[in-house]
Structure formats: structure tokens, C-alpha cells
Short mmCIF file of C-alpha atoms in Angstrom, two decimals:
data_model
loop_
_atom_site.label_atom_id
_atom_site.label_comp_id
_atom_site.label_asym_id
_atom_site.label_seq_id
_atom_site.Cartn_x
_atom_site.Cartn_y
_atom_site.Cartn_z
CA MET A 202 0.00 0.00 0.00
CA LYS A 203 0.94 3.65 -0.40
CA LEU A 204 1.08 5.90 2.65
CA ASP A 205 1.68 9.61 3.05
CA VAL A 206 4.23 9.89 5.83
CA LEU A 207 4.66 13.29 7.52
CA TYR A 208 7.39 14.55 9.86
CA PHE A 209 7.21 17.62 12.08
CA ALA A 210 9.57 19.76 14.18
CA TRP A 211 12.94 18.13 14.92
CA LEU A 212 11.89 14.87 13.24
CA ARG A 213 11.35 16.83 10.02
CA GLU A 214 14.74 18.51 10.47
CA ARG A 215 16.66 15.29 11.20
CA ILE A 216 15.08 13.37 8.35
CA GLY A 217 15.40 16.35 6.03
CA LEU A 218 11.89 16.36 4.63
CA GLY A 219 8.36 17.07 5.81
CA GLN A 220 6.40 14.61 3.74
CA GLU A 221 6.97 11.60 1.53
CA CYS A 222 4.99 8.85 -0.13
CA VAL A 223 6.00 5.41 1.19
CA GLU A 224 5.22 2.06 -0.44
CA THR A 225 4.99 -0.43 2.42
CA ASN A 226 3.44 -3.66 3.68
CA ALA A 227 3.86 -2.68 7.35
CA GLU A 228 1.00 -3.92 9.49
CA THR A 229 1.53 -1.56 12.41
CA VAL A 230 3.14 1.81 13.08
CA SER A 231 6.05 -0.03 14.73
CA ASP A 232 6.62 -2.09 11.56
CA LEU A 233 6.69 1.12 9.53
CA VAL A 234 9.20 2.69 11.91
CA GLU A 235 11.46 -0.39 11.57
CA GLU A 236 11.31 -0.15 7.77
CA LEU A 237 12.14 3.55 7.86
CA ARG A 238 15.05 3.05 10.31
CA ALA A 239 16.51 0.37 8.07
CA ARG A 240 16.61 2.79 5.13
CA GLU A 241 19.22 5.34 6.15
CA ASP A 242 21.12 6.71 9.13
CA ARG A 243 19.08 9.91 9.26
CA TYR A 244 15.89 7.88 9.79
CA ASP A 245 17.61 5.59 12.26
CA LEU A 246 18.80 8.63 14.24
CA ALA A 247 15.42 10.39 14.13
CA PHE A 248 13.67 7.31 15.56
CA SER A 249 16.40 6.28 17.99
CA ASP A 250 14.43 7.40 21.06
CA LEU A 251 10.81 6.46 20.53
CA ALA A 252 9.85 7.72 23.99
CA SER A 253 10.12 11.23 22.56
CA VAL A 254 8.20 10.50 19.37
CA ARG A 255 4.41 10.68 19.00
CA VAL A 256 2.39 9.27 16.11
CA ALA A 257 -0.91 10.15 14.47
CA VAL A 258 -2.69 7.89 11.97
CA ASP A 259 -5.09 9.76 9.72
CA GLN A 260 -4.73 12.79 11.98
CA GLU A 261 -5.71 10.98 15.18
CA LEU A 262 -3.13 10.57 17.93
CA THR A 263 -2.46 6.86 18.49
CA SER A 264 0.16 4.39 19.71
CA PHE A 265 3.00 2.56 17.97
CA ASP A 266 1.11 -0.73 17.99
CA ALA A 267 -1.79 0.78 16.02
CA PRO A 268 -2.65 -1.15 12.81
CA LEU A 269 -2.11 0.53 9.45
CA SER A 270 -4.92 -1.23 7.55
CA ASP A 271 -6.96 1.44 5.75
CA ALA A 272 -4.49 4.15 6.88
CA ARG A 273 -3.74 6.90 4.35
CA GLU A 274 -1.59 9.30 6.36
CA VAL A 275 0.88 8.65 9.17
CA ALA A 276 2.60 11.52 10.99
CA PHE A 277 5.56 11.45 13.38
CA PHE A 278 6.40 14.33 15.70
CA PRO A 279 7.77 15.21 19.14
CA PRO A 280 5.45 15.78 22.13
CA MET A 281 3.29 18.79 21.35
CA THR A 282 4.01 22.22 22.80
CA GLY A 283 1.00 24.36 21.91
CA GLY A 284 -0.84 26.96 23.94
CA MET B 150 -21.14 26.88 17.88
CA PRO B 151 -17.60 27.09 19.31
CA LYS B 152 -15.30 29.18 17.13
CA LEU B 153 -11.79 28.23 16.00
CA ARG B 154 -9.16 30.12 14.04
CA VAL B 155 -5.66 28.91 13.20
CA GLN B 156 -3.72 31.72 11.57
CA THR B 157 -0.33 33.38 11.06
CA GLU B 158 -1.66 36.94 11.45
CA GLU B 159 -1.44 38.81 14.73
CA PHE B 160 -4.81 39.25 16.41
CA ASP B 161 -6.26 41.82 18.81
CA ALA B 162 -7.06 39.91 22.01
CA GLY B 163 -9.17 42.74 23.46
CA GLY B 164 -11.12 43.22 20.23
CA GLU B 165 -11.72 39.48 19.99
CA LEU B 166 -12.88 39.38 23.62
CA ASN B 167 -15.38 42.18 22.95
CA LEU B 168 -16.74 40.55 19.77
CA PHE B 169 -17.06 37.23 21.60
CA THR B 170 -18.82 38.87 24.57
CA GLN B 171 -21.21 40.85 22.36
CA SER B 172 -22.28 37.70 20.53
CA GLN B 173 -23.51 36.09 23.78
CA PHE B 174 -26.99 36.22 25.23
CA GLY B 175 -27.81 35.37 28.81
CA MET B 176 -24.20 34.57 29.75
CA GLY B 177 -23.11 36.19 33.01
CA ALA B 178 -19.48 35.10 32.93
CA VAL B 179 -16.79 35.45 30.28
CA VAL B 180 -13.25 34.15 30.89
CA SER B 181 -10.32 34.72 28.56
CA PHE B 182 -6.77 33.44 28.48
CA SER B 183 -4.05 34.99 26.31
CA GLY B 184 -0.64 33.45 25.83
CA ILE B 185 2.14 35.95 25.13
CA VAL B 186 5.68 35.22 23.84
CA ARG B 187 7.80 35.53 26.96
CA ASP B 188 11.55 36.08 26.96
CA VAL B 189 12.57 33.76 29.79
CA THR B 190 16.31 33.66 29.18
CA GLY B 191 16.84 37.25 28.07
CA GLY B 192 18.00 36.50 24.53
CA LEU B 193 14.83 35.43 22.76
CA GLN B 194 14.09 37.13 19.46
CA SER B 195 11.00 35.27 18.34
CA LEU B 196 9.10 32.03 18.54
CA GLU B 197 8.62 29.89 15.43
CA ILE B 198 5.48 27.80 15.64
CA GLU B 199 5.02 24.80 13.37
CA HIS B 200 1.72 22.96 13.17
CA TYR B 201 0.03 20.06 11.37
CA PRO B 202 -2.61 21.58 9.07
CA GLY B 203 -5.77 19.52 9.13
CA MET B 204 -4.99 17.64 12.33
CA THR B 205 -4.72 20.93 14.23
CA GLU B 206 -8.30 21.85 13.39
CA ARG B 207 -9.58 18.33 14.08
CA ALA B 208 -7.81 18.13 17.44
CA ILE B 209 -8.99 21.54 18.63
CA GLU B 210 -12.56 20.97 17.43
CA SER B 211 -12.63 17.73 19.38
CA ILE B 212 -11.28 19.51 22.50
CA LEU B 213 -13.94 22.22 22.09
CA ALA B 214 -16.72 19.64 21.70
CA GLU B 215 -15.51 17.91 24.86
CA ALA B 216 -15.58 21.22 26.78
CA VAL B 217 -19.11 21.99 25.59
CA SER B 218 -20.28 18.54 26.67
CA ARG B 219 -18.69 18.78 30.12
CA TRP B 220 -19.69 22.27 31.22
CA ASP B 221 -22.73 24.50 30.90
CA LEU B 222 -21.22 26.82 28.28
CA GLY B 223 -22.86 29.34 26.01
CA ASP B 224 -19.88 29.48 23.69
CA ALA B 225 -16.13 29.04 23.38
CA LEU B 226 -13.41 30.51 21.18
CA VAL B 227 -9.87 29.37 20.33
CA ILE B 228 -7.43 31.41 18.24
CA HIS B 229 -3.93 29.95 17.76
CA ARG B 230 -1.17 31.38 15.60
CA TYR B 231 1.65 29.62 13.79
CA GLY B 232 4.72 30.96 12.00
CA SER B 233 7.08 33.58 13.43
CA ILE B 234 5.91 35.51 16.50
CA PRO B 235 8.07 38.23 18.11
CA VAL B 236 8.63 38.62 21.88
CA GLY B 237 5.66 40.31 23.58
CA ALA B 238 3.14 39.36 20.88
CA PRO B 239 0.11 37.13 21.48
CA ILE B 240 0.48 33.46 20.53
CA MET B 241 -3.04 32.31 21.18
CA MET B 242 -6.19 32.96 23.12
CA VAL B 243 -9.11 31.06 24.55
CA ALA B 244 -12.44 32.53 25.65
CA THR B 245 -15.44 30.87 27.29
CA ALA B 246 -18.90 32.21 28.12
CA ALA B 247 -21.21 30.59 30.65
CA PRO B 248 -24.17 31.43 32.87
CA HIS B 249 -21.94 30.88 35.92
CA ARG B 250 -18.31 31.72 36.56
CA SER B 251 -17.15 28.28 37.66
CA ASP B 252 -18.12 26.71 34.31
CA ALA B 253 -16.40 29.50 32.38
CA PHE B 254 -13.20 29.18 34.45
CA GLN B 255 -13.04 25.39 34.40
CA ALA B 256 -13.73 25.11 30.68
CA ALA B 257 -11.03 27.70 29.90
CA GLU B 258 -8.46 25.85 32.02
CA PHE B 259 -9.45 22.54 30.46
CA LEU B 260 -9.08 23.97 26.95
CA MET B 261 -5.65 25.37 27.81
CA ASP B 262 -4.43 22.12 29.35
CA TYR B 263 -5.49 20.19 26.26
CA LEU B 264 -4.15 22.72 23.78
CA LYS B 265 -0.75 22.55 25.52
CA SER B 266 -0.31 18.81 25.05
CA ARG B 267 -2.87 17.55 22.53
CA ALA B 268 -2.99 20.10 19.72
CA PRO B 269 -0.22 19.53 17.14
CA PHE B 270 1.86 22.67 17.58
CA TRP B 271 5.60 22.80 18.14
CA LYS B 272 7.49 25.84 19.37
CA LYS B 273 11.04 26.78 18.43
CA GLU B 274 12.88 29.54 20.27
CA VAL B 275 15.01 31.75 18.03
CA THR B 276 17.90 33.58 19.70
CA ARG B 277 20.98 35.31 18.28
CA GLN B 278 22.90 32.09 19.03
CA GLY B 279 20.57 29.85 17.04
CA ALA B 280 17.25 28.11 17.39
CA ASP B 281 16.04 25.32 19.65
CA TRP B 282 12.83 23.32 19.90
CA VAL B 283 10.98 23.86 23.17
CA ALA B 284 10.77 20.60 25.11
CA ALA B 285 7.36 19.45 26.31
CA GLN B 286 7.08 19.75 30.08
CA ASP B 287 6.05 16.94 32.37
CA HIS B 288 3.78 19.24 34.36
CA ASP B 289 1.83 20.04 31.18
CA GLU B 290 1.20 16.34 30.59
CA ASP B 291 0.37 15.90 34.28
CA ALA B 292 -2.14 18.77 34.09
CA LEU B 293 -4.37 16.59 31.89
CA LYS B 294 -4.85 14.06 34.65
CA ARG B 295 -7.16 16.27 36.68
CA TRP B 296 -9.88 16.33 34.00
CA MET C 156 1.25 47.38 41.67
CA PRO C 157 -2.25 45.84 41.39
CA LYS C 158 -4.80 48.26 39.90
CA LEU C 159 -8.28 48.96 41.24
CA ARG C 160 -11.12 51.09 39.92
CA VAL C 161 -14.58 51.46 41.47
CA GLN C 162 -16.77 53.50 39.15
CA THR C 163 -20.27 54.12 37.80
CA GLU C 164 -19.14 54.54 34.18
CA GLU C 165 -19.31 51.69 31.68
CA PHE C 166 -15.89 50.34 30.74
CA ASP C 167 -14.48 48.61 27.67
CA ALA C 168 -13.39 45.14 28.84
CA GLY C 169 -11.38 44.42 25.67
CA GLY C 170 -9.66 47.79 25.75
CA GLU C 171 -8.83 47.31 29.44
CA LEU C 172 -7.48 43.82 28.73
CA ASN C 173 -5.20 45.20 26.01
CA LEU C 174 -3.92 48.06 28.19
CA PHE C 175 -3.29 45.62 31.03
CA THR C 176 -1.48 43.16 28.75
CA GLN C 177 0.65 45.87 27.14
CA SER C 178 1.82 47.09 30.54
CA GLN C 179 3.30 43.67 31.38
CA PHE C 180 6.84 42.49 30.81
CA GLY C 181 7.89 38.85 30.85
CA MET C 182 4.40 37.55 31.63
CA GLY C 183 3.38 34.63 29.42
CA ALA C 184 -0.17 34.26 30.70
CA VAL C 185 -3.00 36.76 31.03
CA VAL C 186 -6.42 35.69 32.34
CA SER C 187 -9.51 37.90 32.41
CA PHE C 188 -12.97 37.50 33.85
CA SER C 189 -15.88 39.76 32.92
CA GLY C 190 -19.21 39.71 34.69
CA ILE C 191 -22.18 40.73 32.53
CA VAL C 192 -25.72 41.62 33.68
CA ARG C 193 -27.71 38.51 32.84
CA ASP C 194 -31.47 38.37 32.48
CA VAL C 195 -32.20 35.08 34.22
CA THR C 196 -35.96 35.43 34.65
CA GLY C 197 -36.76 37.18 31.40
CA GLY C 198 -38.05 40.44 32.88
CA LEU C 199 -34.90 42.14 34.14
CA GLN C 200 -34.43 45.78 33.11
CA SER C 201 -31.31 46.69 35.02
CA LEU C 202 -29.20 45.96 38.04
CA GLU C 203 -28.75 48.60 40.75
CA ILE C 204 -25.49 48.16 42.60
CA GLU C 205 -24.96 49.81 45.97
CA HIS C 206 -21.57 49.83 47.66
CA TYR C 207 -19.80 51.11 50.77
CA PRO C 208 -17.38 53.82 49.63
CA GLY C 209 -14.10 53.54 51.48
CA MET C 210 -14.59 50.00 52.70
CA THR C 211 -14.97 48.80 49.09
CA GLU C 212 -11.51 50.02 48.20
CA ARG C 213 -9.98 48.70 51.44
CA ALA C 214 -11.55 45.27 51.03
CA ILE C 215 -10.52 44.87 47.40
CA GLU C 216 -7.00 46.15 48.03
CA SER C 217 -6.63 43.60 50.78
CA ILE C 218 -7.93 40.83 48.46
CA LEU C 219 -5.46 41.94 45.77
CA ALA C 220 -2.56 41.98 48.24
CA GLU C 221 -3.49 38.47 49.34
CA ALA C 222 -3.54 37.26 45.71
CA VAL C 223 -0.13 38.79 45.02
CA SER C 224 1.32 37.12 48.12
CA ARG C 225 -0.10 33.68 47.26
CA TRP C 226 0.73 33.37 43.57
CA ASP C 227 3.60 34.32 41.30
CA LEU C 228 1.83 37.26 39.65
CA GLY C 229 3.18 40.09 37.55
CA ASP C 230 0.10 42.20 38.04
CA ALA C 231 -3.63 42.17 38.73
CA LEU C 232 -6.54 44.46 37.87
CA VAL C 233 -10.04 44.84 39.35
CA ILE C 234 -12.71 47.14 37.90
CA HIS C 235 -16.13 47.11 39.61
CA ARG C 236 -19.08 49.32 38.78
CA TYR C 237 -21.87 50.57 41.01
CA GLY C 238 -25.11 52.41 40.22
CA SER C 239 -27.53 51.39 37.48
CA ILE C 240 -26.34 48.84 34.90
CA PRO C 241 -28.57 47.68 32.02
CA VAL C 242 -28.96 44.05 30.89
CA GLY C 243 -26.02 42.90 28.76
CA ALA C 244 -23.58 45.50 30.10
CA PRO C 245 -20.40 44.65 32.01
CA ILE C 246 -20.60 44.83 35.82
CA MET C 247 -16.99 44.18 36.64
CA MET C 248 -13.78 42.60 35.44
CA VAL C 249 -10.69 41.00 36.87
CA ALA C 250 -7.40 40.44 35.04
CA THR C 251 -4.24 38.69 36.18
CA ALA C 252 -0.83 38.35 34.53
CA ALA C 253 1.71 35.70 35.47
CA PRO C 254 4.71 33.88 34.05
CA HIS C 255 2.67 30.64 34.08
CA ARG C 256 -0.96 29.96 33.31
CA SER C 257 -1.86 28.12 36.50
CA ASP C 258 -0.96 31.14 38.67
CA ALA C 259 -2.94 33.48 36.43
CA PHE C 260 -6.01 31.20 36.48
CA GLN C 261 -5.93 30.48 40.20
CA ALA C 262 -5.41 34.10 41.20
CA ALA C 263 -8.30 35.23 38.96
CA GLU C 264 -10.64 32.61 40.46
CA PHE C 265 -9.52 33.54 43.97
CA LEU C 266 -10.16 37.24 43.30
CA MET C 267 -13.63 36.46 41.93
CA ASP C 268 -14.56 34.24 44.85
CA TYR C 269 -13.54 36.92 47.34
CA LEU C 270 -15.16 39.78 45.42
CA LYS C 271 -18.45 37.85 45.41
CA SER C 272 -18.68 37.52 49.17
CA ARG C 273 -16.19 39.88 50.79
CA ALA C 274 -16.37 43.15 48.88
CA PRO C 275 -19.22 45.37 50.10
CA PHE C 276 -21.46 45.46 47.03
CA TRP C 277 -25.17 44.70 46.98
CA LYS C 278 -27.18 43.99 43.85
CA LYS C 279 -30.83 44.87 43.30
CA GLU C 280 -32.73 43.52 40.32
CA VAL C 281 -35.09 46.03 38.72
CA THR C 282 -38.01 44.58 36.71
CA ARG C 283 -41.25 46.12 35.47
CA GLN C 284 -42.92 44.65 38.56
CA GLY C 285 -40.59 46.26 41.05
CA ALA C 286 -37.15 45.76 42.52
CA ASP C 287 -35.64 43.07 44.73
CA TRP C 288 -32.32 42.62 46.47
CA VAL C 289 -30.33 39.66 45.17
CA ALA C 290 -29.82 37.12 47.95
CA ALA C 291 -26.30 35.91 48.66
CA GLN C 292 -25.84 32.31 47.60
CA ASP C 293 -24.51 29.58 49.84
CA HIS C 294 -22.30 28.24 47.07
CA ASP C 295 -20.58 31.63 46.83
CA GLU C 296 -19.76 31.51 50.55
CA ASP C 297 -18.70 27.87 50.18
CA ALA C 298 -16.39 28.78 47.28
CA LEU C 299 -14.15 30.63 49.76
CA LYS C 300 -13.36 27.45 51.65
CA ARG C 301 -11.11 26.06 48.97
CA TRP C 302 -8.54 28.86 49.30
CA MET D 195 -19.12 58.13 72.72
CA LYS D 196 -20.29 59.23 69.29
CA LEU D 197 -20.42 56.70 66.46
CA ASP D 198 -21.22 57.02 62.78
CA VAL D 199 -23.64 54.19 62.06
CA LEU D 200 -24.20 53.21 58.42
CA TYR D 201 -26.87 51.00 56.84
CA PHE D 202 -26.78 49.46 53.36
CA ALA D 203 -29.15 47.70 50.97
CA TRP D 204 -32.37 46.44 52.58
CA LEU D 205 -31.20 47.49 56.05
CA ARG D 206 -30.96 51.05 54.77
CA GLU D 207 -34.40 50.75 53.20
CA ARG D 208 -36.08 49.27 56.28
CA ILE D 209 -34.55 51.76 58.68
CA GLY D 210 -35.17 54.61 56.26
CA LEU D 211 -31.74 56.19 56.35
CA GLY D 212 -28.20 55.42 55.24
CA GLN D 213 -26.20 57.06 57.99
CA GLU D 214 -26.69 58.58 61.41
CA CYS D 215 -24.65 59.75 64.34
CA VAL D 216 -25.35 57.71 67.48
CA GLU D 217 -24.46 58.65 71.05
CA THR D 218 -23.92 55.37 72.90
CA ASN D 219 -22.12 53.59 75.71
CA ALA D 220 -22.42 50.18 74.01
CA GLU D 221 -19.37 48.03 74.65
CA THR D 222 -19.90 45.61 71.75
CA VAL D 223 -21.69 45.55 68.42
CA SER D 224 -24.39 43.38 70.02
CA ASP D 225 -24.98 46.01 72.72
CA LEU D 226 -25.35 48.65 70.00
CA VAL D 227 -27.83 46.48 68.10
CA GLU D 228 -29.90 46.06 71.28
CA GLU D 229 -29.95 49.82 71.83
CA LEU D 230 -31.04 50.45 68.24
CA ARG D 231 -33.77 47.77 68.37
CA ALA D 232 -35.18 49.33 71.54
CA ARG D 233 -35.57 52.68 69.77
CA GLU D 234 -38.26 52.03 67.20
CA ASP D 235 -40.08 49.25 65.35
CA ARG D 236 -38.26 49.89 62.08
CA TYR D 237 -34.91 49.17 63.79
CA ASP D 238 -36.37 46.20 65.63
CA LEU D 239 -37.64 44.80 62.32
CA ALA D 240 -34.40 45.47 60.44
CA PHE D 241 -32.37 43.59 63.06
CA SER D 242 -34.91 40.82 63.71
CA ASP D 243 -32.86 38.18 61.87
CA LEU D 244 -29.21 38.74 62.74
CA ALA D 245 -28.16 35.66 60.73
CA SER D 246 -28.73 37.75 57.62
CA VAL D 247 -26.93 40.85 58.88
CA ARG D 248 -23.20 41.49 58.58
CA VAL D 249 -21.24 44.15 60.45
CA ALA D 250 -18.09 46.14 59.78
CA VAL D 251 -16.32 48.23 62.41
CA ASP D 252 -14.15 50.96 60.94
CA GLN D 253 -14.57 49.33 57.53
CA GLU D 254 -13.32 45.90 58.60
CA LEU D 255 -15.73 42.97 58.55
CA THR D 256 -16.13 41.65 62.10
CA SER D 257 -18.54 39.78 64.39
CA PHE D 258 -21.34 40.93 66.67
CA ASP D 259 -19.26 40.38 69.78
CA ALA D 260 -16.56 42.78 68.58
CA PRO D 261 -15.76 45.57 71.08
CA LEU D 262 -16.57 49.16 70.14
CA SER D 263 -13.78 50.86 72.12
CA ASP D 264 -11.98 53.26 69.76
CA ALA D 265 -14.54 52.57 67.02
CA ARG D 266 -15.59 55.52 64.90
CA GLU D 267 -17.78 53.93 62.25
CA VAL D 268 -20.06 50.89 62.43
CA ALA D 269 -21.85 49.59 59.33
CA PHE D 270 -24.67 47.05 59.06
CA PHE D 271 -25.58 45.33 55.80
CA PRO D 272 -26.82 42.05 54.30
CA PRO D 273 -24.38 39.39 53.02
CA MET D 274 -22.45 40.89 50.13
CA THR D 275 -23.30 40.12 46.52
CA GLY D 276 -20.49 41.62 44.47
CA GLY D 277 -18.74 40.28 41.42
#
């Protein structure tokens, strides 16, 4: 399947892009993260401390064990600092 | 019914408060919160705020709906900026209107607590030395537990 | 440092909020409360507010001093009207400025709770049928216990 | 001694005046209230339910057993309804 993968804040900066289209068979967010880390050092570095990474699937905050079936958009970002 | 604006432009907190208040009927209590860029370390030039277009609106609308369902509110307003914001300028504001003051106060605090940790905004502090992402604070995450 | 005005004249809550905010330095959080004359029963024409000149100022200044001593506040403002106030018009406002939002919120709620039951104001509701003094409410007295 | 005695809200309305000068030897607020009630029905009526009357001596909220030595101004009023 094809997924839009988005990166924000320091994840965007470390990976060097804000959005990309990913062809993947990952079943969960964790699987997707493993695939991305295996690609290149900059991904591996960006995801090296998952405790400081949050994930949204189709714009809803979720957890790393969330399934990706029917997902169209996955976003990774640090803990939010709004307000 | 609740109103939401996500924008780069500066806004006039007092003018927004008056418009919000004038649009109410039968509400005895109006509470507002404004967040201002604060120079904590003495070298801050501006704040850069990044957000996640689409999810930002969804997240805040869901927070607003939750507030309306929990308290007896006439109305609520959230304005949040993104982009570059200089020291002393307003970042965001929240306003709530209710028949009674405790609902207006509680709903405004609830909205702020959720906006801090659940709306997809990220702040970067720009100083003459460079720029650094603001770390999320444990006490902001902890603040959610009381609701 | 805290500002107090007791007056008959209408005031512009948004304009006051902006002036208050602009006079701050290094405060990230500004909270305001406005109280509006609310027509609960459907026949209210105006509110007549009586007060005790001299004691009003003393009582509110003492409440403000207490707020400043309890929370990390940059500043606080109280405006309270007396005399005749029509439905929909502002009765009073409170504003607080603090480095952090929780101080600003708590101090504003504290000020409101004390103004309700400890500042010498008395409200009379004027309807076409006549005029009646507003009774103090137990929950307003109870609200003081949490501080 | 001479005291300024003030009445507010419905106490003012029932007694029919907002302020008067009272010559008294009352030692406490309660003594003063008894003297006033003995004067005329309108005072007796106004002070008939002391649970709904508050008192300030020299502009400080106090209780009915407060002493009046050195007092210059005593005010009676219903529970406050500001804000």
C-alpha cells in the first residue's frame, strides 16, 4: 500500500523532509518505523528514542502498535508544545 | 457553535474578547486566556510555531466539543497562531462564556491544558545564538490528569 | 502594583485587557474575567449596585494583596461598577498576569470568589414589577473554603 | 461616645436612612444592636434576623461580639453580593 508519511519539528529537520509517499506492507506503526530506520542513518537517528516520538494515523493521535490497515496518512512528531 | 481560528496573522485579544462577549446572550461570565511570547532567558528574538494543518483543526474541534459537553457553556473561542511571532506578541487565546463563573473558568483551564499537550503545535525559540525546539514539560502532561 | 477602579461609568473590557497586557513584561499568561448583567428570569431591566465607599476600596486592596502574596503574579486588575447597569452590560472585570498559566487562572478565580462575598457590594434587580435585592448564595460563601 | 452608624441595601431601606450619628455607651456591636432595636419598630424589624446581617467596624468585617472601644464607624448590611 501507499502511505503519506509526515514529519514535524525536529523529526522533520533530522530526516530532512516534511512529507513523503511510502510504499509499504507494514502492518503496524512499529513495523513502519522499523522499515524507515533500516533505510538510512538519518531515519535511524530520528527514531532512535521512541519515547520522545508521537504518532498520528489519519490525523488521530495513536500508539506505535496501532494497525495501518486502511491508513492513508501517518505523521511522526515530538510531544506537542502548543498553547 | 464554538469558534476556531488557526492563523499566522497577529490578532487583537481585546477586540476578539469584545466581539465574543457581544455575541452572547444570557451569559453572566466570560473568561479569557491569552498566551504571550515571553523572553525567559533574556535572549529570545521570536518564537517559530510549526503545526500540522488539518490535524490541528480536528484536534482543537474535538477539544472544544468535549468542553461543551462537560460544562454549561454558552460558547467558546480558540485562536492559535503559527509561524514567526516576536517577543511580547500574542500566541493564542481562549475565551469561554457561561451562565456561571465556575463553568467558564473550568472550561477555559481545560481547553488550555489540552491545547498545551494535545494540539499539534511545536514551538522553536530563536535567539541570536541559534534556534532550539521547546521541550514538552512533564507538568503540562500531568495537568491533563485532573480532568 | 495591582490596579483597582470602582466607578459608575461603563468600561471597555477588551480595551482594558489590552492596556493591562501591554503594561506587562515577561508575563506569558493573562487571564480575564468579565461579569455581565444577565437576564435570568426574562423580565430584568437593570441591576442597581450599591456599595460602601471607602470599605470597598480597602476590602478589594486587601484581596489583591493576598492574591499577590499567594501566587507568582506580575500584576492584577479589578474594575467594579456601582449604580444602574442595564442588561447585557459589564458589571466588573478581573485580570491577572503571570509567568505561568496556573498562577494566572488560580489568582483570577480567587479574586472572583472573594469579590463575590467579601467586597461590600449589593445587587438589586429592577423589573417592570418592582425591585428586589439579590440574595447571597450559599455556594458563593462555600467557594471561599477552597482557598 | 459618638459613632457614625451606616446602613446598606435592605437594612438602609427598612430603617429609612443610610447614615446617622449615634451617642452610645455600648461596649460591643451586640450592645449597640440592642440599643437600636429598643428605639423604634423599624430598627427592631431590620435587626430581627441577625443571621442575615453582617457588620463592619471601621470598615473591617467583624462579628457581633466585637468591642466598640476606639470605634468611629459601624456599618450594618446584608451578606455581600459583588462580582
